[in-house]
Every structure is written in structure tokens, then in C-alpha cells.
Backbone as numpy.savetxt, mean C-alpha at the origin, in Angstrom:
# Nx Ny Nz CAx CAy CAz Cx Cy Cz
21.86 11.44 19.11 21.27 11.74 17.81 19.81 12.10 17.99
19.34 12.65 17.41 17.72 13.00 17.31 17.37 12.83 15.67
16.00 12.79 15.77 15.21 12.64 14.51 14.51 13.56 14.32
14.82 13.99 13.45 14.37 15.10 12.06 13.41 14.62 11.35
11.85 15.24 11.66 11.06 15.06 10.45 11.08 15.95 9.44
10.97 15.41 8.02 11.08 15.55 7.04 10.44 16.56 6.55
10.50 18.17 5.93 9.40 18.55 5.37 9.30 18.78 4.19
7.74 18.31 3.40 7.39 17.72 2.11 8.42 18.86 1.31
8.45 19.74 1.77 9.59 20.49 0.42 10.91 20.17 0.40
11.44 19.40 1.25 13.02 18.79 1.35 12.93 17.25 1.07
12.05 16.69 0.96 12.02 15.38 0.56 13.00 14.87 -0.60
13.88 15.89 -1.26 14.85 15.85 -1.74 16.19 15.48 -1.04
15.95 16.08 0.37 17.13 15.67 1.11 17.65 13.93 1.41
16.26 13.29 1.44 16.35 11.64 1.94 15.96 10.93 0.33
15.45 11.81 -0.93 14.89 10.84 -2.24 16.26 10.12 -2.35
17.86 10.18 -2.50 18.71 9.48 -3.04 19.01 8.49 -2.13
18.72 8.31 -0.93 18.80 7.11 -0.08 17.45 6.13 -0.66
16.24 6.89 -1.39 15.86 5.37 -1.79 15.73 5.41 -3.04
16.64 5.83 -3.94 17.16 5.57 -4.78 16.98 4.28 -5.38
15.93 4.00 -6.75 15.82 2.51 -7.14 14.89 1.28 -6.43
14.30 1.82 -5.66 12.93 1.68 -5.23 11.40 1.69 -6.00
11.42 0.44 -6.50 9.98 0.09 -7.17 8.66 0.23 -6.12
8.42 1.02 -5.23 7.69 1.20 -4.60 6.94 2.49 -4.36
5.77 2.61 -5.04 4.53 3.48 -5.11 3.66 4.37 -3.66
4.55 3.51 -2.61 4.21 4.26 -1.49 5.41 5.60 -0.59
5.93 4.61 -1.63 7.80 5.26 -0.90 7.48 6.73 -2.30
7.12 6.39 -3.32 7.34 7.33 -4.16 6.13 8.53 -3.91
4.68 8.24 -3.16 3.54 8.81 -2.97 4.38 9.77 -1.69
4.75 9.33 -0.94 5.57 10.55 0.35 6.46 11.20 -0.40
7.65 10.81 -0.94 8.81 11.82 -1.63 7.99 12.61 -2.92
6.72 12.34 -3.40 6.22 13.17 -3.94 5.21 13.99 -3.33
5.34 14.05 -1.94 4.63 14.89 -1.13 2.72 14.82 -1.16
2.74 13.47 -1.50 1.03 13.45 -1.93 0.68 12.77 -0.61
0.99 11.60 0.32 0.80 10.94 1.36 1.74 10.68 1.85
1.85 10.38 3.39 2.28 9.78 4.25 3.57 10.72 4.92
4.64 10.50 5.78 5.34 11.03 6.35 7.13 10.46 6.46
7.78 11.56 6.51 9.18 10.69 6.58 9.67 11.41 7.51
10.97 10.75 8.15 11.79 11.11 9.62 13.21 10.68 9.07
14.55 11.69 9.09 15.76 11.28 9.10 16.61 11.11 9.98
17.53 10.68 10.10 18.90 11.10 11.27 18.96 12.13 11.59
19.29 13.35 10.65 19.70 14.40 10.98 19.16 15.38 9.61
18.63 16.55 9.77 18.51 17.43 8.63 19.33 17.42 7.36
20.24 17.91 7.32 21.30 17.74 6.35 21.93 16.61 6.05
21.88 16.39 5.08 22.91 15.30 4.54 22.51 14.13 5.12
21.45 13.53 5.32 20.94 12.46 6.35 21.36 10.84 5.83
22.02 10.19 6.34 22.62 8.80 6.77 21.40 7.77 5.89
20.07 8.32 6.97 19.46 6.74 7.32 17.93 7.66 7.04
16.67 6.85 6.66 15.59 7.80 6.25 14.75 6.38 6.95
13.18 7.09 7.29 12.10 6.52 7.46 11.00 6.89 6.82
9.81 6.35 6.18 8.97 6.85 5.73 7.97 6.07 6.37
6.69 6.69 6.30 5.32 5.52 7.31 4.17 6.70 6.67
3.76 5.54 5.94 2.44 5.59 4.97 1.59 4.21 5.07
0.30 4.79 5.90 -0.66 3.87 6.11 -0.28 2.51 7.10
-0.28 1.18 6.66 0.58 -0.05 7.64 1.69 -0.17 7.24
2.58 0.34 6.65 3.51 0.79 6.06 4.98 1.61 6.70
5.88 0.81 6.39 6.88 1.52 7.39 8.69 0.94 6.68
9.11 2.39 5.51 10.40 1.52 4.95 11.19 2.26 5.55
12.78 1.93 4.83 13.60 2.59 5.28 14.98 2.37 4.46
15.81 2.90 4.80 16.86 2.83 3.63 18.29 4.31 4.71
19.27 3.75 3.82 20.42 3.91 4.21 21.13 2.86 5.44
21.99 3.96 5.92 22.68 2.94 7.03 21.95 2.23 8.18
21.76 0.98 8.82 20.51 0.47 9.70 20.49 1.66 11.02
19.76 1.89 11.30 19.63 2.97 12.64 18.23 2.33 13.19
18.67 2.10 14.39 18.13 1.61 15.68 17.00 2.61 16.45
17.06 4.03 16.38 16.49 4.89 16.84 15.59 5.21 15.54
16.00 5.28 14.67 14.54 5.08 13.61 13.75 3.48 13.47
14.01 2.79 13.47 13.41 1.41 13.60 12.12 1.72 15.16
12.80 2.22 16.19 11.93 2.44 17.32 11.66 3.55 16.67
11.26 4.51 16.29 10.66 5.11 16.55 9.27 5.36 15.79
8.01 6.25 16.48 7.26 5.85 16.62 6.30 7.60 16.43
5.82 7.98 15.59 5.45 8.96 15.69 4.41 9.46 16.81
4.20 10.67 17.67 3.02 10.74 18.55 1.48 10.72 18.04
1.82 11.20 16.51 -0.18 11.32 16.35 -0.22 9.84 15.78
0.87 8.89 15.90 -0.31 7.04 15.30 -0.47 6.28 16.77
-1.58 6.00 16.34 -2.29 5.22 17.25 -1.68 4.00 17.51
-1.97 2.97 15.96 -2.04 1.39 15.85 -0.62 0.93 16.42
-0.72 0.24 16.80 0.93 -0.50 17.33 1.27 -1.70 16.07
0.60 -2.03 15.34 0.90 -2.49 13.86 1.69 -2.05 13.16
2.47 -2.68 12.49 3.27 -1.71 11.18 4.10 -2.47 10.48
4.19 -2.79 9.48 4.43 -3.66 8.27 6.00 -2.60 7.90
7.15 -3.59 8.48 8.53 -3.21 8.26 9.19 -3.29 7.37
9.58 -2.84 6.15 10.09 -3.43 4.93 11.61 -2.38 4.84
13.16 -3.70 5.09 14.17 -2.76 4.89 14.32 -2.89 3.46
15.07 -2.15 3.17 15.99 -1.91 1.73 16.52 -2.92 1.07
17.03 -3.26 -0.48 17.96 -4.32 -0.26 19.04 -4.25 0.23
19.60 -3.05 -0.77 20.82 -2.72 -0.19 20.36 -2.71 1.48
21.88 -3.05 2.07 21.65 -3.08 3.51 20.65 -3.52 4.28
19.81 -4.88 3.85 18.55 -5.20 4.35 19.15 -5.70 5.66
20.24 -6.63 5.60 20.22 -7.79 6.50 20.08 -6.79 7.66
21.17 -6.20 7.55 21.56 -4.76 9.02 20.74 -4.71 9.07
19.54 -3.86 8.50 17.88 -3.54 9.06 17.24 -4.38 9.82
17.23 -5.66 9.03 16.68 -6.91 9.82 17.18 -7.10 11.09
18.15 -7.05 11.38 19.39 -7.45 12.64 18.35 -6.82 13.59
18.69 -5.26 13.14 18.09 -4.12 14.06 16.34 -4.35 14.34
15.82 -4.36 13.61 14.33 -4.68 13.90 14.78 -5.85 14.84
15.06 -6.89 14.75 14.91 -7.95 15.06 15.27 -8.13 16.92
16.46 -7.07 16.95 17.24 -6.58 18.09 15.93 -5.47 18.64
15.19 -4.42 18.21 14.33 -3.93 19.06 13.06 -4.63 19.49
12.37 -5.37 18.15 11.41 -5.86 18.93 10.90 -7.22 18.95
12.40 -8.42 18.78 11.90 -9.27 19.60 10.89 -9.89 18.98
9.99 -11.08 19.52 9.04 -11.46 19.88 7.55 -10.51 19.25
8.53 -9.59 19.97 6.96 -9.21 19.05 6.57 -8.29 17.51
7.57 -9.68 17.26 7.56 -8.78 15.48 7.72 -10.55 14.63
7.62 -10.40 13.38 7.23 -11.90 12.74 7.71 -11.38 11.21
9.15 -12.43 10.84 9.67 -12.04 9.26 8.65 -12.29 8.55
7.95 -12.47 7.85 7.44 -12.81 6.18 8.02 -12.50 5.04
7.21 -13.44 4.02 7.51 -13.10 2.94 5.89 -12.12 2.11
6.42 -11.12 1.07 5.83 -10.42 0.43 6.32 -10.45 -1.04
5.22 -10.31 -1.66 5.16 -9.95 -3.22 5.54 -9.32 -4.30
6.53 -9.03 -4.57 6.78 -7.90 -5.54 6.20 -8.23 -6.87
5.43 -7.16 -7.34 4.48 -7.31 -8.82 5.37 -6.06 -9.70
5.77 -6.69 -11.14 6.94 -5.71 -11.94 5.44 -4.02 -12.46
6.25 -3.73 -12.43 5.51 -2.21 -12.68 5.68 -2.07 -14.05
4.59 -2.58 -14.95 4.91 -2.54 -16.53 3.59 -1.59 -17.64
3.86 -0.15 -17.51 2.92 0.64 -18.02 2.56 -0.01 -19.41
1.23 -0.23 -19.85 1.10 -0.57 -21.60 1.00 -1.59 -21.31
0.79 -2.60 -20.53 0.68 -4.02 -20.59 -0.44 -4.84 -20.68
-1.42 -3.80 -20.44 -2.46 -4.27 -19.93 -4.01 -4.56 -21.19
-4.54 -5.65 -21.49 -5.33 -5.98 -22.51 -6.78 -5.67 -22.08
-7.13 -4.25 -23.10 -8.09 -3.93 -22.63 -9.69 -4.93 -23.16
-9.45 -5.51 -23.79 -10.42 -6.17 -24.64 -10.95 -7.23 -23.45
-9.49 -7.92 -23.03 -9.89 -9.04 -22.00 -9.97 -8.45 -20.73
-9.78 -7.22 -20.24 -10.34 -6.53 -19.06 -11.84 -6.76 -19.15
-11.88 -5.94 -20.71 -13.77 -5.58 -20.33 -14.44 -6.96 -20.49
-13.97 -7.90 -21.19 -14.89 -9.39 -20.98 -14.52 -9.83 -19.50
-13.61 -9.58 -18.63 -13.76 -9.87 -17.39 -15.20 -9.19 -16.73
-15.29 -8.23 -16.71 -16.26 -7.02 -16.53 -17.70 -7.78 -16.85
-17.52 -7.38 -18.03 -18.67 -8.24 -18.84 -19.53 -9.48 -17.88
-18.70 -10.36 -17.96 -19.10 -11.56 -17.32 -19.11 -11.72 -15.78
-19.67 -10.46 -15.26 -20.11 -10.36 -14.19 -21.49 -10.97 -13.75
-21.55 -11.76 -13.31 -23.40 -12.79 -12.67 -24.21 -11.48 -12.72
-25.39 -11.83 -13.25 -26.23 -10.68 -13.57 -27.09 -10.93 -11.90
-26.95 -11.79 -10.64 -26.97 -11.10 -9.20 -26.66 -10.10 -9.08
-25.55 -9.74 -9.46 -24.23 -8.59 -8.95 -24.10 -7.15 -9.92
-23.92 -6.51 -9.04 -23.87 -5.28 -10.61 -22.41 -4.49 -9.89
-21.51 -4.20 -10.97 -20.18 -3.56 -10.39 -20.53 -1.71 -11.00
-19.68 -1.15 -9.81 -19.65 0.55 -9.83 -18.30 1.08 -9.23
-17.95 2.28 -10.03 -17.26 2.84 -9.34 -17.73 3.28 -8.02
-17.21 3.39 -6.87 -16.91 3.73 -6.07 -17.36 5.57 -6.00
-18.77 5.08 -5.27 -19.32 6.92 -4.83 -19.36 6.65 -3.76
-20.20 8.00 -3.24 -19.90 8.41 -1.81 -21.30 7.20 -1.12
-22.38 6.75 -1.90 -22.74 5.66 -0.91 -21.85 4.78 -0.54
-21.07 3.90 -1.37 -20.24 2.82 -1.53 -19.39 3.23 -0.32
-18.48 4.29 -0.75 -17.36 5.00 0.25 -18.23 4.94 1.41
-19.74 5.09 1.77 -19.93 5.37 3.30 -19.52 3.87 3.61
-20.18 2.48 3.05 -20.26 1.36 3.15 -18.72 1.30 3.74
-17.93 1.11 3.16 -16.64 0.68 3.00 -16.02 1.51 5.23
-16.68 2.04 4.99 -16.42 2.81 6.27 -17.02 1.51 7.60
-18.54 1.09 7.54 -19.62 0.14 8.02 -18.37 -1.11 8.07
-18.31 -1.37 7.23 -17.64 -3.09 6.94 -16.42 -3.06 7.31
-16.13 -4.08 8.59 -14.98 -3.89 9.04 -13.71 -4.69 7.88
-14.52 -5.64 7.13 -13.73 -6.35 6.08 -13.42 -5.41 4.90
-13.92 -4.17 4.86 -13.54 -3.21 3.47 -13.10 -2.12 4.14
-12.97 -1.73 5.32 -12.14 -0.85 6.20 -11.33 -0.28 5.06
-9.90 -0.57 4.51 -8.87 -0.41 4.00 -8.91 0.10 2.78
-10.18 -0.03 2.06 -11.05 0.61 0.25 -9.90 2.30 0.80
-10.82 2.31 2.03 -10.65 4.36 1.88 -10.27 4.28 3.48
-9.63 3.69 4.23 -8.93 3.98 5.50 -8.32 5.30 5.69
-7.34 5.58 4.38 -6.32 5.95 4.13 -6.59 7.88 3.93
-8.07 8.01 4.06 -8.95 9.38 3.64 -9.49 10.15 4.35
-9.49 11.26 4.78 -10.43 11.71 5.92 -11.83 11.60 5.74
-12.72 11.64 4.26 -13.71 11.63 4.14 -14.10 11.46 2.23
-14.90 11.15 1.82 -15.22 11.06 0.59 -14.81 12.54 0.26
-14.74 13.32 0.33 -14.71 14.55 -0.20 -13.00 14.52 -0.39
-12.32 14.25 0.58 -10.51 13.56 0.54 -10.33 12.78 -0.52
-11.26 11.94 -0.63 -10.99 10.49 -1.18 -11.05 11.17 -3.18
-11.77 11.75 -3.18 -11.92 13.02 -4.38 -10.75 13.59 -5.22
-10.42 14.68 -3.99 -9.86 15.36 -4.21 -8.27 14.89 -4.55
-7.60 13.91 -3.87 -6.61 13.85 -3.96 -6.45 12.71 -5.34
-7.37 12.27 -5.94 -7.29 11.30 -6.89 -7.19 10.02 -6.48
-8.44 9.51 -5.81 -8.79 8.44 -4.62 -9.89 7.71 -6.04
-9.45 6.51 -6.31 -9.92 5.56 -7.39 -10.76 4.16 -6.69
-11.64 4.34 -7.23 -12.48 2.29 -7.00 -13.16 1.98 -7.61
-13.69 0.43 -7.42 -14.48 0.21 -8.00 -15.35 -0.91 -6.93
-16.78 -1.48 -7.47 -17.20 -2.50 -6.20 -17.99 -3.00 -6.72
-18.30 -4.21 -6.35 -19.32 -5.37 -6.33 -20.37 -5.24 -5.50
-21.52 -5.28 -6.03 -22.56 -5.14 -5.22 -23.84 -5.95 -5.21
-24.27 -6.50 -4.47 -25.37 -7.25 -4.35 -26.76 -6.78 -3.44
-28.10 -6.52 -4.37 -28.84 -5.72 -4.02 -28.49 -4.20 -3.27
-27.23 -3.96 -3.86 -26.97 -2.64 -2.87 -25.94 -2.45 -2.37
-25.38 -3.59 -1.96 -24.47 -3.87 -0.39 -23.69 -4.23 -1.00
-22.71 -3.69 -0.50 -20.84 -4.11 -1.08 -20.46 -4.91 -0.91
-20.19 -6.01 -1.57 -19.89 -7.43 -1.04 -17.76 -7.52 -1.95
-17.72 -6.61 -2.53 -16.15 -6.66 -3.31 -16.39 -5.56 -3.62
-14.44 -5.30 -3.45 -13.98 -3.76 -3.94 -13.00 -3.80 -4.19
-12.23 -3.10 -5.12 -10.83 -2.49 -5.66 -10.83 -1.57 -5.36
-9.62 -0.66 -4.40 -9.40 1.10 -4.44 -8.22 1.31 -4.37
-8.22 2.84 -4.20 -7.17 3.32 -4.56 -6.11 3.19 -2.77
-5.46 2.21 -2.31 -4.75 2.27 -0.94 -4.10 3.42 -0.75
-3.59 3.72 -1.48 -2.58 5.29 -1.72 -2.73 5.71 -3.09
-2.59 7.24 -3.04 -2.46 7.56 -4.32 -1.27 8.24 -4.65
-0.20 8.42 -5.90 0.80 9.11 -5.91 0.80 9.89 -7.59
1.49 10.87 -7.87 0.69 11.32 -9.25 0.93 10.62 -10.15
1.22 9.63 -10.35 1.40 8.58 -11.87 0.24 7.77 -11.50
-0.31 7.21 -10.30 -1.16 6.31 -10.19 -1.44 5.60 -8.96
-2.09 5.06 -8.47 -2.97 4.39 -7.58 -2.08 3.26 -6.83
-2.33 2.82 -5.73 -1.70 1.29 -5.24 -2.74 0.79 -4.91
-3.20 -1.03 -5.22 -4.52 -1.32 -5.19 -4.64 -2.32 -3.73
-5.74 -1.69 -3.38 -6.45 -2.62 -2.37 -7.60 -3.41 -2.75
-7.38 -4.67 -2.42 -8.31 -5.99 -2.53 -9.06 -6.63 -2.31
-10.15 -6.80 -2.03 -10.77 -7.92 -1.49 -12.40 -8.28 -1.57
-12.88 -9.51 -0.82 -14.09 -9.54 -1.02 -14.88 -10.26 -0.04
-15.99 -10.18 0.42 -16.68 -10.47 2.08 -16.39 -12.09 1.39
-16.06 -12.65 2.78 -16.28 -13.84 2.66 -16.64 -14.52 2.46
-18.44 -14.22 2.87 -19.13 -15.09 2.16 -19.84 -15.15 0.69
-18.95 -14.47 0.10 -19.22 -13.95 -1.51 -18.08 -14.43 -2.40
-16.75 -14.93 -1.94 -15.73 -15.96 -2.15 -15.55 -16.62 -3.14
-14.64 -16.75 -4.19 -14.65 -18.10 -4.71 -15.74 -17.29 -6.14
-15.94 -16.29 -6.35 -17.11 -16.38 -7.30 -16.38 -15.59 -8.84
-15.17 -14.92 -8.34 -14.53 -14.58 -9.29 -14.84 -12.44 -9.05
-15.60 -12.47 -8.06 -15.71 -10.93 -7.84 -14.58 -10.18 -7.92
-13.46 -10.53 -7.11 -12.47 -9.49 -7.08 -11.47 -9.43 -8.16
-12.00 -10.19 -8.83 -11.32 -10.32 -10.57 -12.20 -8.82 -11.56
-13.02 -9.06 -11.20 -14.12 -7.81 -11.55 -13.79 -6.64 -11.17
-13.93 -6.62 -9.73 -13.63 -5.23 -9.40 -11.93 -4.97 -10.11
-10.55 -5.87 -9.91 -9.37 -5.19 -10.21 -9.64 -5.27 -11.48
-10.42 -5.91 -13.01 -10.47 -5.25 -14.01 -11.06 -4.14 -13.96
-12.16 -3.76 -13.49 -12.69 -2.64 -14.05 -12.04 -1.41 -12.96
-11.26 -1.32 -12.22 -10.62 -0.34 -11.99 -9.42 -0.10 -12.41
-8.69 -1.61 -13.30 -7.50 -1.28 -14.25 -8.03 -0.78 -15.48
-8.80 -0.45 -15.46 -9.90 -0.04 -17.19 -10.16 1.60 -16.66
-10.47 1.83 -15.44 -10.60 3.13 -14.88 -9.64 3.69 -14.95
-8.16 3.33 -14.52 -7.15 3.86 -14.27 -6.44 4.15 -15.26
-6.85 3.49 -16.63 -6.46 3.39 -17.89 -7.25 4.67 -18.80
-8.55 5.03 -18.37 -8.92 5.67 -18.90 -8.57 7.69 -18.33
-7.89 6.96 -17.36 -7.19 8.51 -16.56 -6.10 8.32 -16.87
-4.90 7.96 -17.56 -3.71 7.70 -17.75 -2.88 7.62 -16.52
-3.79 6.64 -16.02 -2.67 6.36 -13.99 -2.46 5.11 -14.47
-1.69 4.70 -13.44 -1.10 3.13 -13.55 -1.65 2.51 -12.02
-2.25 1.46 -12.35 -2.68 0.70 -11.23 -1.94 -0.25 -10.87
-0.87 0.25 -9.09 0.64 -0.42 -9.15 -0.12 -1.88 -7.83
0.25 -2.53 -8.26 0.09 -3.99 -7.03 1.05 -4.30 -6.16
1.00 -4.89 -5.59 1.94 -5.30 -4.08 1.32 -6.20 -3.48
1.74 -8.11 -3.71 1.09 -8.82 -3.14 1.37 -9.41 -1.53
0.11 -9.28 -0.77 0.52 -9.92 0.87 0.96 -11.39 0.59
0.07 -12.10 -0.13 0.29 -13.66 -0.48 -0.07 -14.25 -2.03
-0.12 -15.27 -2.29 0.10 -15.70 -3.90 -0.80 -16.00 -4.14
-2.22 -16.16 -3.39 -3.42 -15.58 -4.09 -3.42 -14.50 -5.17
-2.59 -13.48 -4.12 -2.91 -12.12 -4.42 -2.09 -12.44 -5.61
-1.01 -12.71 -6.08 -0.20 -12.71 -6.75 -0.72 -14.00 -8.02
-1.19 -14.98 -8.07 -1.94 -15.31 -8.73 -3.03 -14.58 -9.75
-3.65 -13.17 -8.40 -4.83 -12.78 -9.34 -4.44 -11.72 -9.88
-3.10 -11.36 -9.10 -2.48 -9.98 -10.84 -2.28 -10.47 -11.92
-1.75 -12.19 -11.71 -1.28 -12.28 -13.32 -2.60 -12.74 -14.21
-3.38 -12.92 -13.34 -4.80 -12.97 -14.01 -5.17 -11.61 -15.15
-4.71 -10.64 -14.08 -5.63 -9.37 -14.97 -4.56 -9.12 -15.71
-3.41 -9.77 -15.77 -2.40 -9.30 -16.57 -0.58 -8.77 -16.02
-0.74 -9.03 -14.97 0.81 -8.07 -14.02 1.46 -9.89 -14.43
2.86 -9.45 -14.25 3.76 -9.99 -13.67 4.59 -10.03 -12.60
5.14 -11.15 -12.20 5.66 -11.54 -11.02 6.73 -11.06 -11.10
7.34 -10.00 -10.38 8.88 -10.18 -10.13 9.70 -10.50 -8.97
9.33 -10.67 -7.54 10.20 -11.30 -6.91 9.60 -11.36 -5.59
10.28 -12.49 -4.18 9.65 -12.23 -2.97 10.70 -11.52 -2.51
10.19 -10.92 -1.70 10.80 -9.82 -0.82 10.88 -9.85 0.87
11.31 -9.37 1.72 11.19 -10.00 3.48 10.35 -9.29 3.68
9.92 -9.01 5.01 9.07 -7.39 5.96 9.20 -8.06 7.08
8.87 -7.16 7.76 8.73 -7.66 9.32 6.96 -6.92 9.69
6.45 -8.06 10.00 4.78 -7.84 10.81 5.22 -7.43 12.69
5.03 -6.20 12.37 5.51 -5.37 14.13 4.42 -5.32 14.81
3.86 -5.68 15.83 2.67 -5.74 17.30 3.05 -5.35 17.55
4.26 -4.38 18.31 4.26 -3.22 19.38 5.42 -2.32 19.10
4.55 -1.53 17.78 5.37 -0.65 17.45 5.58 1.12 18.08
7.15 1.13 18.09 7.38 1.83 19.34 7.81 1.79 20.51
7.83 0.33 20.16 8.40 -0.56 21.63 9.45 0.13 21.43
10.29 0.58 22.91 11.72 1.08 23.13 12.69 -0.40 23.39
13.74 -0.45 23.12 14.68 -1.41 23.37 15.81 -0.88 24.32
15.97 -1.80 25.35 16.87 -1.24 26.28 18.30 -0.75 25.69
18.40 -1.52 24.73 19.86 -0.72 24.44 20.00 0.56 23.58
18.79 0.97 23.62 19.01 2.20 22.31 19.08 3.49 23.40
């Protein structure tokens, strides 16, 4: 068998294998805005891969030669495995059968995707009640250089070739700043044309102060005022704690597999 990459104008060929997929990254590739997909075979394809950012799903029948495989232009040997339901366990089997040791199940977050939900009144008093230390901004091209500097905000705009990318394709944030310096940010991780997937966080030693409550209101207030939807996906129940803060709900945990040596070949494939 060989693997067929996908091109963005046939992404029709693999959309009904993920079919029913609440996922904003899976939907940002089949809408040809980010990331990349690989099938079984051109026509009529079995089994699909997609790999957007740390990101890596898949769907249809489990295939072993897509699980290994490994595109030539990525670098990172990282990659965050998430099978299907349908047919998860098989996926799991197979990951589990290529790499061993050096891969780790978890659990992940699913946040319900509920357009209109969101209370703008108690957004902007989140906002509002920002420590007058701190002053919050969207996300310009100083901020964006910052986010580049800080190995802890890496991920704001990883995902961009350059502020001028981050632009053009409908690249969203917002940030916390103290005298200047980015200490919290909300952005856009991917973008797909209904809306944004959000990235989180805040320097450590700025913690605990309620910042990244700030930044995800006032970029759910941004995203609101562009008619996008700002979709979540929690790593842990922090994270999932502070959606239902700004307003999301919980809908379910989900598996993944955390991959260290992705690409690894398995002797039996």
C-alpha cells in the first residue's frame, strides 16, 4: 500500500470518514485553511490522516502505515494522537503496537461547541476588572514579536510564518501586559472559517492572578464582534474549569496518545 497525500481540492475524498467530528482542527484542514492530510489510497480511501500543528487524527479503518507515518518537511518527533470513536480501540491497539514505550495514553477535554452562549455583559466585567498593574491588548505585531522571544508563549502564533500570516489568514489574540511585556495571552492556535481554536496561558510567575481569565474574555468578546466562534479543547481541568468560567460547557473526556518518536518505524509494518 502507499500513502496518498491529500490535495486541498479533494479533501472531499477523506471529509465522510470524519464524518461527526466536533473538532475545529480536523474541520480547519478539510476546509483547506491549515494543516495537511494523507490517505490509503486516492480514491475511495479506507483510512485518513490529518496533522495540524501537535496534532495528529485519524479515522476510518485502523492502518498501521498511517499511524507511522511521518511526513519529510516535520521536524518535532512530538505529536498528540487522537483516534476516532468509532473504531478508536483498533487505533489505539495500532499506535500502541508501533510505538511502544515511547508513546503515553491520556486523557483530554472535550468543550461542547455552543454558538450564542456566551454573556457579553459578564465577559466585559471580566475585562473590566483587570489590576490597573496590567493593561490587556489585542495582539499586534509588537506582542506577536514577543510571543516569538518567550519560550512559554511560543504556541500564541507558532502556527504562522510571520505577523503578516498571522493577519492574513484571520489569526486572533489578545494579551496581558505588564509595563510592556507579555506576561498572558489568548490566540488564535488554528484558524478555520467559522472561527478560531484557543491557545492559553500565562508566565508563571504572573499565576494565580486571574490573567488568563482576561485575556480568554476579551478575545471571546473579539471573536464575537467578528462573528467567529472561539472553539476550546482542554489539555487538563484547569483548562476545563476556566471555560466554564467564561461560559463553555463540559462535554466529555476523550483518550490521545502523547508520541516522543514520531515516525518511529515498527518492525512489523
Amino acid at each position: 500500500m502507499s500513502i496518498s497525500k491529500v490535495k486541498k481540492e479533494n479533501m472531499d475524498h477523506i471529509s465522510p470518514l470524519f464524518a461527526g467530528w466536533q473538532e475545529s482542527l480536523i474541520w480547519s484542514c478539510l476546509q483547506g485553511c491549515m494543516g495537511d492530510a494523507w490517505a490509503d489510497r486516492e480514491e475511495h480511501p479506507r483510512s485518513a490522516q490529518i496533522l495540524l500543528a501537535d496534532f495528529c487524527y485519524f479515522a476510518g479503518e485502523a492502518d498501521r502505515e498511517l499511524i507511522a507515518h511521518k511526513p519529510e518537511t516535520r521536524e518535532s518527533d512530538f505529536v498528540i494522537m487522537v483516534p476516532p470513536e468509532k473504531e478508536g480501540e483498533n487505533w489505539a491497539k495500532e499506535i500502541e503496537a508501533v510505538y511502544g514505550k515511547d508513546c503515553r495514553r491520556v486523557e483530554r477535554y472535550a468543550i461542547k461547541k455552543e454558538p450564542g452562549i456566551f454573556d457579553r455583559e459578564k465577559l466585559t466585567a471580566m475585562v473590566e476588572g483587570l489590576d490597573a498593574a496590567y493593561e490587556v491588548k489585542l495582539i499586534d505585531e509588537e506582542i506577536f514579536r514577543q510571543t516569538r522571544i518567550y519560550p512559554w508563549a511560543n504556541d500564541f502564533t507558532s502556527q504562522y510564518k510571520d505577523f503578516e500570516e498571522y493577519c492574513r489568514v484571520g489569526g486572533l489574540g489578545a494579551a496581558v501586559l505588564r509595563e510592556g511585556e507579555l506576561v498572558a495571552g489568548a490566540s488564535s492556535y488554528t484558524v478555520y472559517r467559522e472561527g478560531i481554536e484557543i491557545e492559553i496561558g500565562t508566565r508563571e510567575d504572573h499565576r494565580r492572578q486571574g490573567l488568563a481569565t482576561v485575556c480568554g474574555a476579551r478575545l471571546i468578546l473579539a471573536c464575537m464582534e467578528r462573528g467567529l466562534y472561539p472553539s476550546w479543547d482542554a489539555q487538563n481541568k484547569w483548562s476545563v474549569g476556566l471555560a466554564e468560567k467564561l461560559g463553555y460547557h463540559f462535554d466529555k473526556a476523550y483518550p490521545a496518545y502523547e508520541v516522543y518518536a514520531f515516525g518511529k518505524k515498527s518492525s512489523d509494518l
